[in-house]
XYZ file of C-alpha atoms in Angstrom:
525
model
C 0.000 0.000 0.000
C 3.163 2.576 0.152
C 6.288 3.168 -1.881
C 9.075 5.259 -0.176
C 12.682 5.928 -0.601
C 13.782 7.575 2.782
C 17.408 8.758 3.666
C 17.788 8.591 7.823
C 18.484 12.091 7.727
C 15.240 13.637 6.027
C 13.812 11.892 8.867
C 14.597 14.845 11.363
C 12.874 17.552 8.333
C 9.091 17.891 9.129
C 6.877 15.915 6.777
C 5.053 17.944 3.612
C 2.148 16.430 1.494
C 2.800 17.462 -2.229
C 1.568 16.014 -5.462
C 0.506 12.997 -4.010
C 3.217 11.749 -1.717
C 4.988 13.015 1.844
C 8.027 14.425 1.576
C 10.618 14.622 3.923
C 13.701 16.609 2.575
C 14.497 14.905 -0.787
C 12.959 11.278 0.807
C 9.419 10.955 -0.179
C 6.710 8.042 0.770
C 3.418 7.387 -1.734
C 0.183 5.900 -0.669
C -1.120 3.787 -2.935
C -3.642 6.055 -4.165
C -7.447 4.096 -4.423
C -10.796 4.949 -3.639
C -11.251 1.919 -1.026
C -7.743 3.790 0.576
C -7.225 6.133 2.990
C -4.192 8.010 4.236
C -4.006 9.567 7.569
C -0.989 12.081 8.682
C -0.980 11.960 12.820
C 1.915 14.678 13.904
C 3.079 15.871 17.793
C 6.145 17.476 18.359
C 9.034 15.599 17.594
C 7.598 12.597 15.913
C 4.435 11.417 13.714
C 2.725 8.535 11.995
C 1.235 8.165 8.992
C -1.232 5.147 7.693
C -2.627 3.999 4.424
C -5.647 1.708 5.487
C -8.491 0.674 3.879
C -11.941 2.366 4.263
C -14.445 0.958 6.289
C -18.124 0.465 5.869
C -18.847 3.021 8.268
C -15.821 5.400 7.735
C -17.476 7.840 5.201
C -16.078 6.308 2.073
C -15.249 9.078 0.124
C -12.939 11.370 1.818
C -9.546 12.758 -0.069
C -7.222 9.481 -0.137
C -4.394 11.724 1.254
C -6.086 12.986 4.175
C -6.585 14.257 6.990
C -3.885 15.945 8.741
C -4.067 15.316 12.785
C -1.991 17.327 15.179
C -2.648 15.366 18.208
C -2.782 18.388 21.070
C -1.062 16.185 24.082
C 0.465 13.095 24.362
C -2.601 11.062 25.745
C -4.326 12.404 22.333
C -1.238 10.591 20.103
C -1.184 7.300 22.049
C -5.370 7.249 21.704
C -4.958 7.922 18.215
C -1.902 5.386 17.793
C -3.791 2.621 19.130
C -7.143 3.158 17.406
C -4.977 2.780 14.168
C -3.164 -0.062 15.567
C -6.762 -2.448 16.093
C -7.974 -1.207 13.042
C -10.231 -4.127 12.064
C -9.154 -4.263 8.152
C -5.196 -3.657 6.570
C -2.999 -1.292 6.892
C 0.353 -0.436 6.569
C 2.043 2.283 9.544
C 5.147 4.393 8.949
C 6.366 5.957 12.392
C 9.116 8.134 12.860
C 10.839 9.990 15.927
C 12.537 13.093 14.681
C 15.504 13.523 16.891
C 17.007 9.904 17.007
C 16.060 9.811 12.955
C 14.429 6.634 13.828
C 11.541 4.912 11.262
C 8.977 2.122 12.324
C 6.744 0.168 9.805
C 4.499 -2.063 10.274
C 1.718 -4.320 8.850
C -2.293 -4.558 9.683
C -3.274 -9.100 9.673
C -4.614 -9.313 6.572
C -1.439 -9.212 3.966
C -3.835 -7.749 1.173
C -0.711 -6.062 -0.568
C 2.104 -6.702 1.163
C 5.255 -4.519 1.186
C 8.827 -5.412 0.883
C 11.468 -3.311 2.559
C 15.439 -3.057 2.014
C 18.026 -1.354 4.007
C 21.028 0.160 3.782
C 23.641 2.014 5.522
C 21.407 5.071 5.515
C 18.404 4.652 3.092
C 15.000 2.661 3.737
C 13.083 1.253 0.883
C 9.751 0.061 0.804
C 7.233 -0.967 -2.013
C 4.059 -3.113 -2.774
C 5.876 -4.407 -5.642
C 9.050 -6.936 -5.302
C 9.944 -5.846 -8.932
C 11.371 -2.413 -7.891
C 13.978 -4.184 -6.394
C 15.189 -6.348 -9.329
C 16.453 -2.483 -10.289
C 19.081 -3.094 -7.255
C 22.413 -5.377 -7.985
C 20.838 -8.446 -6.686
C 22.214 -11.740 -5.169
C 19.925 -14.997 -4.434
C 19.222 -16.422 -1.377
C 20.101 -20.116 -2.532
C 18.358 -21.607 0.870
C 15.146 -19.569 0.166
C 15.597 -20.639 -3.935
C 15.803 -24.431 -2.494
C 12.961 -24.364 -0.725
C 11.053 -22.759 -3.219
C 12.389 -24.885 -6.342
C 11.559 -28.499 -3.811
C 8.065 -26.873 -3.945
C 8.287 -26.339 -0.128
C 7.307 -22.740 -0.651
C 7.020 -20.342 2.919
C 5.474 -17.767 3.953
C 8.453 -15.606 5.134
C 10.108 -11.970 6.020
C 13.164 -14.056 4.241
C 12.580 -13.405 0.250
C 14.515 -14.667 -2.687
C 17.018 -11.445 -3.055
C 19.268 -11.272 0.096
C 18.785 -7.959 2.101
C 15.038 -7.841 0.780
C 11.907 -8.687 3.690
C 8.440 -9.250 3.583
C 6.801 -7.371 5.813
C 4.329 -10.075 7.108
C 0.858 -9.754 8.482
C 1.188 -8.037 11.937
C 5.057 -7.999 11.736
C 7.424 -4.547 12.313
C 10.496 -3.106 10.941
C 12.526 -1.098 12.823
C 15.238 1.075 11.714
C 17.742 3.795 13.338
C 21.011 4.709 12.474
C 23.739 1.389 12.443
C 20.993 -0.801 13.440
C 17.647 -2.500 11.747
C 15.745 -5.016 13.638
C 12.562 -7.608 11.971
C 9.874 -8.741 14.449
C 7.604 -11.457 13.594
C 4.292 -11.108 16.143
C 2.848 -13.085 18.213
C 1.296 -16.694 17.045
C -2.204 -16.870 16.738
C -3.253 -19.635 19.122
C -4.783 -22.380 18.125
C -9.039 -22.664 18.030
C -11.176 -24.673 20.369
C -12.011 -28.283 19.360
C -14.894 -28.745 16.793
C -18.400 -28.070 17.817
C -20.845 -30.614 18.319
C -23.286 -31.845 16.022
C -26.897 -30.934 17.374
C -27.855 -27.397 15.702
C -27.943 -26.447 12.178
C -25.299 -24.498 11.504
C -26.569 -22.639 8.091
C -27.421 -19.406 9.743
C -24.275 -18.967 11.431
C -22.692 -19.170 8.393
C -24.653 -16.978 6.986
C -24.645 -14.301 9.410
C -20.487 -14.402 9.042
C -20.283 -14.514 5.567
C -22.608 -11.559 5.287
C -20.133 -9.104 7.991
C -17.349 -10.321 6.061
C -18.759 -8.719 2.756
C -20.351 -5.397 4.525
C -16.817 -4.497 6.045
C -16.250 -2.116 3.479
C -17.893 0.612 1.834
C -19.714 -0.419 -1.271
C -18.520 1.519 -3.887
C -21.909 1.966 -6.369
C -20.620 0.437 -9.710
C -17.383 -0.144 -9.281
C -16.814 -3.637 -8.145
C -15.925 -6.817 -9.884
C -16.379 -10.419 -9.161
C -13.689 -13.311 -10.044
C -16.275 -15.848 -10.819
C -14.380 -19.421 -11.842
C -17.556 -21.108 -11.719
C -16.192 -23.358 -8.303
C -18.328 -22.598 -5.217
C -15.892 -20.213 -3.386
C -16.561 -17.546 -6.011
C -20.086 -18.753 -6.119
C -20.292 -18.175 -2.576
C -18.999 -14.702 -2.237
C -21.480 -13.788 -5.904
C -24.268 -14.737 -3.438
C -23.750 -12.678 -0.003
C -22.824 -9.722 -2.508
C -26.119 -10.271 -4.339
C -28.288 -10.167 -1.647
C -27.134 -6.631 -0.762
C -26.148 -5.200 -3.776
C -26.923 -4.694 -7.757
C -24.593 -3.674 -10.957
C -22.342 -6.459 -10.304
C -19.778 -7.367 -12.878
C -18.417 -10.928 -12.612
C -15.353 -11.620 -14.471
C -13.617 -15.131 -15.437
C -11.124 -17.556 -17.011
C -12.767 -19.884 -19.759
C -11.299 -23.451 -19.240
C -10.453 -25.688 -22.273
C -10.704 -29.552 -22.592
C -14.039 -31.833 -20.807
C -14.329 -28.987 -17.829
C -15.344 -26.365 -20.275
C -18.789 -27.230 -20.935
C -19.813 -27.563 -17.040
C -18.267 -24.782 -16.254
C -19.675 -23.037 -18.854
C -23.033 -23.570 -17.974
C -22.464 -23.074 -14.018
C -21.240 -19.559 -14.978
C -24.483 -18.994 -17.255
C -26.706 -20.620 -14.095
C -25.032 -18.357 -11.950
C -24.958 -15.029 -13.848
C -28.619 -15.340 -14.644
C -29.733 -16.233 -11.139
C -28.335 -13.728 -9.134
C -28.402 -10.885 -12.103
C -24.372 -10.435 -12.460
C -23.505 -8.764 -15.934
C -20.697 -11.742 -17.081
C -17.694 -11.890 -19.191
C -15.008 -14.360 -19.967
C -11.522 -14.759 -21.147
C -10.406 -17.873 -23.322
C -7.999 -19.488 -21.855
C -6.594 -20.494 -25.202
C -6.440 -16.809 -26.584
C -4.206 -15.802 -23.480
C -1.959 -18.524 -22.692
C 0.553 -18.327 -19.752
C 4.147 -16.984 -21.033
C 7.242 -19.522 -21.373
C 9.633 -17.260 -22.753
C 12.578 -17.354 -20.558
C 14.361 -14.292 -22.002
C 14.306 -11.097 -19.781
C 11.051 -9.155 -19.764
C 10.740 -5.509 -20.862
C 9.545 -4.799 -16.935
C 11.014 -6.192 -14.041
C 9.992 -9.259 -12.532
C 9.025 -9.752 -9.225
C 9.708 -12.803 -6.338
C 6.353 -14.353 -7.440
C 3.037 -14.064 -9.689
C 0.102 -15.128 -10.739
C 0.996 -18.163 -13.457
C -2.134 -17.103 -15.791
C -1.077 -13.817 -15.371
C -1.907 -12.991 -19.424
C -5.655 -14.089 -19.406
C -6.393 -12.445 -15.570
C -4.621 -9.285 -17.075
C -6.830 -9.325 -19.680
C -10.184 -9.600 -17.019
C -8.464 -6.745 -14.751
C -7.786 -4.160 -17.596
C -11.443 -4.915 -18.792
C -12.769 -4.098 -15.011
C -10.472 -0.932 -15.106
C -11.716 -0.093 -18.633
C -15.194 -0.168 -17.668
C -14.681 2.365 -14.493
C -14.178 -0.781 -12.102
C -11.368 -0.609 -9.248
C -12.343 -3.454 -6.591
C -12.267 -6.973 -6.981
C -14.210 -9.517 -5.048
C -12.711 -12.875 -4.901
C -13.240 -16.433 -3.621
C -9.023 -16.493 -1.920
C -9.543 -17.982 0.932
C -12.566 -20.868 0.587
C -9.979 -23.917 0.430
C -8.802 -23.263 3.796
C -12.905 -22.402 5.794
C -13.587 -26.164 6.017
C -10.349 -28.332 7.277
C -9.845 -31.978 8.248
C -8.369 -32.666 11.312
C -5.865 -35.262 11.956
C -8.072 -37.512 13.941
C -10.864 -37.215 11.123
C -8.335 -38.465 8.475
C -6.187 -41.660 7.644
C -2.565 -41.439 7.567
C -2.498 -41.081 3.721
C -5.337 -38.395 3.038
C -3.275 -36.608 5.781
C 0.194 -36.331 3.473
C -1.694 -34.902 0.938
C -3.228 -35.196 -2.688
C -0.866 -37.917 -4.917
C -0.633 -35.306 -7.790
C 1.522 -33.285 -5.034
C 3.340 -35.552 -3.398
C 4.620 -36.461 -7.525
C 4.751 -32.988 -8.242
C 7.836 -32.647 -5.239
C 9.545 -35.918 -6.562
C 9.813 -34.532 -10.140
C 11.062 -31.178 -8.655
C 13.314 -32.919 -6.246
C 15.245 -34.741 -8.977
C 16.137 -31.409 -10.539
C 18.016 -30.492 -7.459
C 21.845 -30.862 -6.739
C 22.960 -32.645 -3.727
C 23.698 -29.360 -2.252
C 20.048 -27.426 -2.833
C 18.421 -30.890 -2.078
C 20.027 -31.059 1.358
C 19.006 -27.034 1.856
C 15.291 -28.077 0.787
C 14.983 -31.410 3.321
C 16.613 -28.849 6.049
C 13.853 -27.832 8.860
C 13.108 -23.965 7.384
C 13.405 -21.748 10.583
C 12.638 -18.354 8.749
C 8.793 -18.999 8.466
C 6.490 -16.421 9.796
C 4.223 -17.653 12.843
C 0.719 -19.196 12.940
C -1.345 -16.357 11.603
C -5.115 -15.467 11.789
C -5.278 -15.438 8.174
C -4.927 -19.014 6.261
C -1.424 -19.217 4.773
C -2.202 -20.153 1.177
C -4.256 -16.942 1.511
C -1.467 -14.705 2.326
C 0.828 -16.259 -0.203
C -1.756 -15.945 -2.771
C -2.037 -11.923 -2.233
C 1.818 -11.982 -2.297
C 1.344 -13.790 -6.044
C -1.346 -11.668 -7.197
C -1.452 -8.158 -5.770
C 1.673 -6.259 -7.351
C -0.249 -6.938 -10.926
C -3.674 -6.330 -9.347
C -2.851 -2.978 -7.920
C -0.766 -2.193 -11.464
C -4.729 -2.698 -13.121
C -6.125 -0.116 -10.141
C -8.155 -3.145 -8.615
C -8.172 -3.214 -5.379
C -8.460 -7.039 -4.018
C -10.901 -8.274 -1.419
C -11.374 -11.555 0.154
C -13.913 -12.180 2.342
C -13.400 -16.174 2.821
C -10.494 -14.994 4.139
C -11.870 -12.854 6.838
C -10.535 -14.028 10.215
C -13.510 -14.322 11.978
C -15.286 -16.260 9.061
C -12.180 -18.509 9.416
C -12.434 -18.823 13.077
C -16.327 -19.821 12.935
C -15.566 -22.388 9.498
C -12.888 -23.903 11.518
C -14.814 -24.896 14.391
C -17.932 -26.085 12.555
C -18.503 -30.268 13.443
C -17.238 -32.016 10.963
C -20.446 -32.593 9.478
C -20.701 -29.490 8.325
C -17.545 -29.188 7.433
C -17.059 -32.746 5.543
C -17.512 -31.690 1.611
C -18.307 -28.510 2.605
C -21.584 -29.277 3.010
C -22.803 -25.749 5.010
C -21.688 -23.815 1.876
C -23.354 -26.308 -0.130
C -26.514 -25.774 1.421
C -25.414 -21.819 1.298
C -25.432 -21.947 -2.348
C -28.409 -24.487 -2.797
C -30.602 -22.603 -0.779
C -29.976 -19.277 -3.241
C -28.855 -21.082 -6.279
C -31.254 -23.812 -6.465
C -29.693 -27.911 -6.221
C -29.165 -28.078 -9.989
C -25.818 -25.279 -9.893
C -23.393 -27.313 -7.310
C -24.805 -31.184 -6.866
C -22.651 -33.399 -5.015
C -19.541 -34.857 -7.360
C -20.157 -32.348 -9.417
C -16.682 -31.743 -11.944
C -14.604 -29.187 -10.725
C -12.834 -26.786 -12.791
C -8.787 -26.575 -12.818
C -6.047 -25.380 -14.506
C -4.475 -28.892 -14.655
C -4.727 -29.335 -18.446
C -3.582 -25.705 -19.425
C -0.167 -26.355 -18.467
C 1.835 -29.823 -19.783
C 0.351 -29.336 -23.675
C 1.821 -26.136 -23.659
C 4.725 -27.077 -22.159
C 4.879 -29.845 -24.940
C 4.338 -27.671 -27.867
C 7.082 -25.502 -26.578
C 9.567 -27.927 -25.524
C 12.075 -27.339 -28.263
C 12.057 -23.321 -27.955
C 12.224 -23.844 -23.905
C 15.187 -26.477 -24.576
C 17.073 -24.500 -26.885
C 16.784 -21.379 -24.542
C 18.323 -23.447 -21.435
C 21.695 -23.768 -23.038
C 22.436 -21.598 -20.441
C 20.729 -22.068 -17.113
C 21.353 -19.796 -14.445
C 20.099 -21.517 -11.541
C 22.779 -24.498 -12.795
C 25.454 -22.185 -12.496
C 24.688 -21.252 -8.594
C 24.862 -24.802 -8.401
C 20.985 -25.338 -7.641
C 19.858 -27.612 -10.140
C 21.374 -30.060 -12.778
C 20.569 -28.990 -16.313
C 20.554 -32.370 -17.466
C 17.667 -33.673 -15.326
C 15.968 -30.040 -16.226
C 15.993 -31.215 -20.132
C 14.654 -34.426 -18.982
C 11.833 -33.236 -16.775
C 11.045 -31.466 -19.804
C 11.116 -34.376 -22.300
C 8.617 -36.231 -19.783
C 6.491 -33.344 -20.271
C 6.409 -33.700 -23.763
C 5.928 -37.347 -23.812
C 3.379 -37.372 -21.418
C 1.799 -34.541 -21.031
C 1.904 -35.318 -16.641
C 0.293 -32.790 -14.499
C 2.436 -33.343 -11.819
C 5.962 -33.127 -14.238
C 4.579 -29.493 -15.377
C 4.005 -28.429 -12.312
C 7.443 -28.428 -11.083
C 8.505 -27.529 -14.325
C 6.661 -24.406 -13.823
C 7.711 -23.331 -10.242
C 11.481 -23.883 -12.065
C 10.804 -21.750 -15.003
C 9.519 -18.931 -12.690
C 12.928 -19.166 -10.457
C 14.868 -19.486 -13.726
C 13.892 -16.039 -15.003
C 13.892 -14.329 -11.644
C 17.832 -15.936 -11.014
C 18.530 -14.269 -14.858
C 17.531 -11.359 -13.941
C 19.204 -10.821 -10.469
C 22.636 -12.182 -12.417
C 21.575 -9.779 -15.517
């Protein structure tokens, strides 16, 4: 939500709104500027704060994004102030600075809706919502972090691929003073009561959460989006929003092969029921780049695969005076399975996965294999919001916020989580109390049991395929061989599979290498 290059010493100049950003000397720091934003500027002598937060439902909703301007008469004023902002129930990012020790504080609301990365130097703090600007820096690799990530153990971590570079994790805080600069994860979430009991029905409840988690915010008339897949967690969030609202544009991804045709006709069954004006993408007319030579714009630590086709949805939202998207993140993580409820091989996960890691293991050396099997101790804690969640905005936000969409995700809404999570396991099992959710509004025909899911499984390995020469010829140099992470040979192999079989689980860790590939070529560039 901020961008700022800030030199210790402007800290000590008083700050200066101008065109759009707060200056301090010749440092400056820029809000994200959106209509769901706000920025507020809280100043007492000798220090201030400033925050970039979004709106809430009840907070006006259309005030000047870079405003107001606070000057907190007394110190019991500040600290009032300072805490209000600090158990602000939706994100935020906080910049604090004391004047005379040139001292600079940031830190991060829960929900890790666009995160920001920081770097520091000897005198010079930068921060951004996009990991890209810092592919502009000479960069070096953190090989343990590239391990992990290329064994398809990915974390969710102030640790990021580029050495010196941090997330700035839900809840976490940088501080930073002259000769010093200290990271502080919070505090773990603690763990939820056992399941409830079966006895009530549990449909209401649901309801009644799913229904705050959408009303948080102020609805802005006409300007919001849906990501509708045509899979219930979209579904889901389409419902609560029509119930309360109208003008609802719902936005997504065409599917090729046998799921086209049911997902297809959910979308229509959908669209017409609850009155959303639709459109679609093929899949097929935006397929995911392969190129491995260097982009014309920087490339960040991570990104949404399908990036082409959702581009295409976003600029179409902006295009048509749209700037916040509602999403289903978050629905794959309301209804868990506990150990006890599970046997010992549902509980290690899907096969697919479990084949997707052994074809990314083999590309490993000895070396990066040994860093991947190695316990990962730079992992953020236990969090309020799922972690797939939070890694998801880290994929997706940087090119969501480049479109001037603003993402929400209400599935992902702690308190929704909290109530999902402790749901007995009959309502949990299949997710049957969004099931009934979405039959009771969508009628049994949309979402009947076994019904065929749609995925991006098929998208991937005939592309690969078709492309397997061009991608071959183009790793006769490989940089993430050369910093001694993977063996080319077993790379060209993994890719031959691919082209004789046409395996999900072979282009998947293809994939998460060709991502790492480009972003090593371009910190060696």
């Amino acid at each position: 939500m901020i961008k700022a290059e800030v030199a210790l010493a402007d800290l000590s100049f008083e700050p200066v709104w101008r065109e759009g950003s707060l200056w301090l000397g010749t440092s400056r720091m820029t809000p994200y500027a959106h209509p769901m934003l706000e920025t507020v500027l809280v100043r007492a002598p000798g220090r201030w704060f400033m925050v970039v937060r979004e709106r809430q439902a009840d907070s006006g909703g259309h005030a000047n994004v870079h405003g107001p301007i606070v000057d907190a008469r007394d110190e019991a004023t500040y600290h009032a102030i300072h805490q209000a902002c600090l158990l602000w129930p939706l994100d935020y990012v906080m910049v604090e600075v004391a004047q005379a020790g040139r001292r600079v504080r940031v830190r991060a609301g829960m929900l890790g809706t666009a995160p920001v990365y920081c770097a520091v130097g000897d005198d010079r703090v930068t921060l951004s919502w996009d990991s890209a600007d810092f592919a502009r820096y000479p960069a070096l690799l953190d090989t343990e972090v590239a391990s992990h990530q290329l064994a398809l153990r990915t974390t969710y971590a102030a640790r990021q691929l580029y050495a010196g570079v941090v997330l700035l994790t839900e809840r976490a805080s940088l501080h930073v003073e002259p000769g010093r600069a200290r990271y502080r994860y919070p505090e773990a979430m603690e763990e939820g009561g056992p399941p409830a009991e079966d006895g009530e029905d549990r449909l209401p409840g649901f309801s009644e959460a799913l229904q705050r988690a959408v009303s948080l915010r102020p609805w802005p008339d006409g300007a919001a989006s849906l990501e509708l897949s045509g899979g219930m967690d979209s579904a889901t969030v389409a419902v609560a929003l029509a119930q309360r609202h109208r003008d609802i544009d719902s936005k997504g991804i065409l599917l090729d092969g046998e799921v086209r045709a049911p997902q297809a006709h959910r979308r229509q069954r959908i669209a017409e029921r609850l009155g959303l004006a639709d459109h679609t993408v093929d899949i097929t007319a935006f397929p995911p780049g392969l190129d491995l030579a260097l982009p014309a714009e920087p490339y960040g630590f991570c990104r949404e695969f399908y990036l082409e086709a959702c581009s295409a949805l976003w600029a179409s939202a902006r295009d048509n005076g749209r700037h916040t998207l509602f999403t289903g993140v978050g629905g794959d993580e309301l209804f868990p399975a506990y150990l006890n409820e599970v046997s010992e091989e549902t509980a290690r996960g899907p096969l697919w996965g479990r084949d997707a890691r052994s074809y990314a293991e083999a590309l490993l050396t000895p070396t990066a294999l040994a860093a991947a099997h190695g316990r990962p101790l730079f992992d953020a804690p236990l969090s309020p919001v799922p972690v797939t969640s939070l890694l998801a905005n880290a994929c997706r936000a940087p090119d969501l916020l480049k479109h001037g969409q603003w993402p929400v995700h209400p599935l992902s809404d702690p308190r929704l989580a909290y109530f999902c999570h402790r749901l007995p396991r009959s309502s949990r099992e299949g997710r049957e109390v969004m099931r009934r959710y979405l039959e009771s509004h969508l009628g049994g025909d949309v979402f009947p049991k076994g019904y065929l899911k749609e995925t991006f499984a098929n998208v991937l390995p005939p592309l690969l395929a078709r492309h397997a020469g061009r991608l071959a010829a183009q790793l006769g140099e490989c940089a993430l061989a050369d910093l001694g992470l993977v063996k080319r040979e077993a790379v060209l192999a993994l890719l031959q599979t691919i082209a004789e079989t046409h395996s999900h689980p072979a282009a998947s860790a293809f994939a998460s290498f060709l991502w790492l590939e480009r972003v090593a070529r371009q910190a060696s560039a």
